[in-house]
Coordinates of C-alpha atoms and ligand atoms in Angstrom, one line a residue:
X1 CA 20.1 -33.9 7.0
X2 CA 18.8 -33.3 10.6
X3 CA 15.8 -35.5 11.5
X4 CA 13.0 -34.2 12.8
X5 CA 10.8 -36.9 13.8
X6 CA 9.4 -36.6 17.3
X7 CA 6.0 -38.5 16.9
X8 CA 4.3 -35.4 17.0
X9 CA 2.5 -33.5 14.1
X10 CA 4.6 -30.2 13.5
X11 CA 3.1 -27.1 13.9
X12 CA 2.9 -24.2 11.5
X13 CA 3.6 -20.5 13.2
X14 CA 3.4 -17.4 11.0
X15 CA 6.0 -14.7 11.7
X16 CA 5.6 -11.4 10.3
X17 CA 8.5 -8.8 10.3
X18 CA 7.2 -5.4 10.6
X19 CA 10.0 -3.3 12.1
X20 CA 11.3 -1.5 9.1
X21 CA 11.1 2.0 8.0
X22 CA 10.3 1.7 4.5
X23 CA 12.8 4.2 3.3
X24 CA 12.3 3.4 -0.4
X25 CA 8.6 4.2 -0.2
X26 CA 9.2 8.1 0.6
X27 CA 6.2 7.9 3.0
X28 CA 6.1 9.8 6.3
X29 CA 5.3 6.9 8.3
X30 CA 6.9 3.4 8.2
X31 CA 5.1 1.8 5.2
X32 CA 3.3 -0.7 7.0
X33 CA 1.2 2.0 8.6
X34 CA 0.3 3.9 5.4
X35 CA -3.4 3.6 5.3
X36 CA -4.8 1.6 2.2
X37 CA -8.5 1.2 1.5
X38 CA -9.1 2.4 4.9
X39 CA -6.7 0.3 7.0
X40 CA -3.0 0.2 7.5
X41 CA -1.4 -2.0 5.3
X42 CA -0.3 -4.3 8.0
X43 CA -4.0 -4.7 9.2
X44 CA -4.6 -6.3 5.7
X45 CA -1.4 -8.5 5.9
X46 CA -2.5 -9.8 8.9
X47 CA -6.3 -10.4 8.1
X48 CA -4.8 -12.6 5.2
X49 CA -3.0 -14.9 7.7
X50 CA -5.5 -14.9 10.1
X51 CA -7.7 -16.5 7.5
X52 CA -5.2 -19.5 6.6
X53 CA -6.6 -22.4 8.2
X54 CA -4.3 -24.7 10.6
X55 CA -1.8 -22.1 11.8
X56 CA -0.7 -22.4 15.6
X57 CA -0.2 -18.8 16.0
X58 CA 1.1 -15.7 14.3
X59 CA 3.8 -13.4 15.9
X60 CA 4.6 -9.7 14.5
X61 CA 8.0 -8.3 15.2
X62 CA 7.9 -4.4 15.8
X63 CA 10.6 -1.9 16.3
X64 CA 11.2 -1.2 19.9
X65 CA 10.3 2.4 19.3
X66 CA 7.1 1.4 17.6
X67 CA 4.0 3.1 19.0
X68 CA 1.6 2.8 16.6
X69 CA 0.7 -0.9 16.1
X70 CA -2.3 -1.1 19.1
X71 CA -4.1 1.9 17.0
X72 CA -3.3 0.9 13.7
X73 CA -4.4 -2.7 13.8
X74 CA -6.9 -2.9 16.4
X75 CA -8.4 -6.6 17.2
X76 CA -5.1 -8.6 16.8
X77 CA -6.0 -9.9 20.3
X78 CA -5.3 -13.5 19.4
X79 CA -2.1 -12.8 17.9
X80 CA 1.6 -12.3 19.5
X81 CA 3.6 -9.0 19.3
X82 CA 7.3 -8.7 20.2
X83 CA 8.7 -5.2 20.2
X84 CA 12.4 -6.7 19.4
X85 CA 13.1 -6.0 16.0
X86 CA 16.6 -5.1 14.6
X87 CA 18.9 -3.3 12.6
X88 CA 18.0 -5.6 9.6
X89 CA 15.3 -7.6 8.3
X90 CA 17.3 -10.9 9.1
X91 CA 17.8 -9.6 12.7
X92 CA 14.0 -9.1 13.2
X93 CA 13.1 -12.6 12.0
X94 CA 15.9 -14.0 14.1
X95 CA 14.2 -11.9 17.1
X96 CA 11.0 -13.4 16.3
X97 CA 12.3 -16.9 16.0
X98 CA 13.6 -16.6 19.6
X99 CA 10.3 -15.3 20.7
X100 CA 8.5 -18.2 19.0
X101 CA 10.5 -20.6 21.0
X102 CA 9.7 -18.9 24.2
X103 CA 6.3 -19.5 23.5
X104 CA 6.7 -23.1 22.9
X105 CA 7.6 -23.6 19.4
X106 CA 10.0 -26.9 18.7
X107 CA 12.8 -27.6 16.2
X108 CA 10.5 -29.3 13.9
X109 CA 7.9 -26.8 14.0
X110 CA 7.4 -24.9 10.8
X111 CA 7.8 -21.0 10.6
X112 CA 6.3 -19.0 7.7
X113 CA 8.1 -15.8 7.5
X114 CA 6.0 -13.1 5.8
X115 CA 6.7 -9.4 5.1
X116 CA 4.4 -6.9 6.4
X117 CA 4.6 -5.3 3.3
X118 CA 3.2 -8.1 1.1
X119 CA -0.5 -6.9 2.0
X120 CA -2.4 -8.4 -1.2
X121 CA -1.6 -12.0 0.1
X122 CA -4.1 -14.5 -0.4
X123 CA -4.8 -17.3 2.3
X124 CA -5.0 -19.9 -0.6
X125 CA -1.6 -19.0 -1.6
X126 CA -0.3 -19.7 1.8
X127 CA -2.2 -23.1 2.0
X128 CA -0.4 -24.0 -1.3
X129 CA 3.0 -23.2 0.0
X130 CA 2.0 -25.4 3.2
X131 CA 0.7 -28.2 1.4
X132 CA 3.9 -28.3 -1.0
X133 CA 6.3 -28.3 1.7
X134 CA 4.7 -30.2 4.4
X135 CA 6.4 -33.4 3.5
X136 CA 9.7 -31.8 2.1
X137 CA 13.2 -32.1 3.7
X138 CA 14.3 -28.4 3.5
X139 CA 11.1 -26.2 3.0
X140 CA 10.3 -23.4 0.4
X141 CA 9.2 -20.1 -0.7
X142 CA 6.6 -18.6 -2.8
X143 CA 8.1 -17.1 -6.0
X144 CA 7.4 -15.8 -9.6
X145 CA 9.3 -16.8 -12.8
X146 CA 11.0 -13.7 -14.0
X147 CA 9.1 -12.5 -16.9
X148 CA 10.8 -9.4 -18.1
X149 CA 14.1 -9.3 -19.8
X150 CA 16.8 -8.3 -17.2
X151 CA 19.4 -5.6 -17.6
X152 CA 22.3 -4.9 -15.5
X153 CA 22.6 -1.1 -15.2
X154 CA 25.0 1.2 -14.1
X155 CA 24.4 5.2 -13.8
X156 CA 21.0 4.9 -16.0
X157 CA 22.7 2.6 -18.6
X158 CA 22.7 -1.0 -19.6
X159 CA 26.0 -2.6 -18.9
X160 CA 24.5 -6.1 -19.9
X161 CA 21.4 -8.3 -20.5
X162 CA 21.3 -11.1 -18.0
X163 CA 19.8 -14.4 -19.1
X164 CA 16.4 -14.7 -17.2
X165 CA 16.2 -18.4 -17.9
X166 CA 15.6 -20.3 -14.8
X167 CA 15.3 -17.0 -12.6
X168 CA 12.5 -16.4 -10.2
X169 CA 11.7 -13.3 -8.2
X170 CA 11.5 -14.6 -4.4
X171 CA 8.4 -13.5 -2.7
X172 CA 7.1 -14.7 0.9
X173 CA 5.7 -16.3 2.9
X174 CA 8.9 -18.5 3.1
X175 CA 8.5 -21.7 5.2
X176 CA 11.2 -23.6 7.1
X177 CA 11.5 -25.9 10.1
X178 CA 12.6 -23.4 13.3
X179 CA 15.3 -25.9 13.8
X180 CA 17.0 -25.1 10.3
X181 CA 16.1 -21.4 10.1
X182 CA 17.7 -20.7 13.5
X183 CA 21.2 -21.9 12.9
X184 CA 21.0 -20.6 9.3
X185 CA 20.2 -16.9 10.3
X186 CA 22.7 -17.4 13.2
X187 CA 25.6 -18.3 10.6
X188 CA 25.8 -14.7 9.6
X189 CA 23.0 -12.3 8.2
X190 CA 25.4 -10.1 6.0
X191 CA 23.7 -9.3 2.8
X192 CA 20.7 -11.9 3.6
X193 CA 17.7 -10.5 2.4
X194 CA 15.5 -13.4 2.7
X195 CA 15.3 -16.7 4.6
X196 CA 15.8 -19.0 1.7
X197 CA 19.3 -17.3 1.1
X198 CA 20.4 -18.0 4.6
X199 CA 19.2 -21.6 4.4
X200 CA 20.8 -21.9 0.8
X201 CA 24.2 -21.0 2.6
X202 CA 24.1 -24.2 4.5
X203 CA 23.9 -25.9 1.3
X204 CA 20.4 -26.7 0.9
X205 CA 17.9 -26.2 -2.2
X206 CA 14.8 -24.6 -0.8
X207 CA 11.5 -25.4 -3.0
X208 CA 10.1 -22.9 -5.6
X209 CA 6.3 -22.6 -5.0
X210 CA 4.6 -20.6 -7.8
X211 CA 2.5 -17.5 -6.9
X212 CA 0.9 -14.6 -8.8
X213 CA 2.5 -11.1 -9.3
X214 CA -0.3 -9.9 -7.2
X215 CA 1.9 -10.8 -4.3
X216 CA 4.3 -8.1 -4.7
X217 CA 5.9 -6.2 -2.0
X218 CA 5.1 -2.6 -1.4
X219 CA 8.3 -0.8 -2.0
X220 CA 8.1 2.4 -4.1
X221 CA 6.0 5.3 -3.6
X222 CA 3.9 4.3 -6.7
X223 CA 3.2 1.0 -5.2
X224 CA 0.7 2.3 -2.4
X225 CA -2.0 3.4 -5.1
X226 CA -1.5 0.2 -6.9
X227 CA -2.0 -1.7 -3.7
X228 CA -5.2 0.3 -2.9
X229 CA -6.8 -0.2 -6.4
X230 CA -6.1 -3.9 -5.8
X231 CA -7.7 -4.1 -2.5
X232 CA -10.6 -1.9 -3.3
X233 CA -11.3 -4.3 -6.5
X234 CA -11.6 -7.4 -4.3
Ligands
CTP1 N1 11.6 -5.3 8.4 C1 11.8 -5.8 9.7 N2 13.3 -5.0 10.4 C2 14.1 -4.4 9.7 C3 13.9 -4.2 8.1 C4 12.6 -4.7 7.5 O1 11.3 -6.3 10.2 N3 15.3 -3.8 10.3 C5 10.5 -5.7 7.6 C6 9.9 -4.8 6.9 O2 9.1 -4.2 8.0 C7 9.2 -5.3 5.9 C8 10.0 -6.5 5.6 O3 10.7 -6.7 6.5 O4 7.8 -5.7 6.3 C9 10.5 -6.3 4.1 O5 11.4 -5.4 4.2 P1 11.4 -4.3 3.1 O6 10.5 -4.3 2.2 O7 12.8 -4.0 2.9 O8 10.9 -2.9 4.3 P2 11.8 -1.9 4.8 O9 13.3 -2.3 5.2 O10 10.9 -1.1 5.8 O11 11.8 -0.6 3.6 P3 13.1 -0.2 2.8 O12 14.3 -1.3 2.7 O13 12.8 0.6 1.8 O14 13.8 1.0 4.2
MG2 MG1 14.6 -3.2 3.6

């Protein structure tokens, strides 16, 4: 295991990949810009992160073609923006890590990667993750034990029932040291849909930190209405 002892207290940065198109959502604009309760989804996400105590900085990674951010998220003046998103989420995160490094982040610093599309995030869940991982060798992620019975499907029919025992649904933020996450993603991002799987591929076992179902990722067309109901009922 790499030693990160530097004598300096590690800092925590948030990195928000927001360079996707939201194909599954069916929306006419990239889903992070769909208005929910009067503001773009991404504005809600960034507001939650802004309320997390102790973050050294928040970086949003946008598509190079993005022309909507400044209009959709006014007042993100203290935050950092990089228009360096890539073809996959992992590429966008890797680009964000390079940007954080250029802005002074060190290998022993923590990076909390959080999906723009998880706009129901609560600051206290992030604090719980930070406290759980602060002394950990590897880092970890918010996740939810799977409640439903799982089916393996094919062409709309059940092929098998999958044992759900011990299975968790991975959420974000996912919190790892810059010096671990960067080589993990560089080792190959083929099929990598979260940071933890890249870290696992190096032989590590990230910490699972339980979080509520409410931290779901807006993915499908019906998810917008659900997210809006939850946001307006707060
Ligand atoms: N993301 C990104 N760069 C990409 C793809 C995704 O930064 N090339 C971001 C999305 O903007 C989103 C997060 O990663 O905030 C989670 O990805 P997902 O929910 O899959 O979003 P999309 O890829 O936009 O949606 P879809 O897969 O339905 O196209
Ligand atoms: Mg995607």
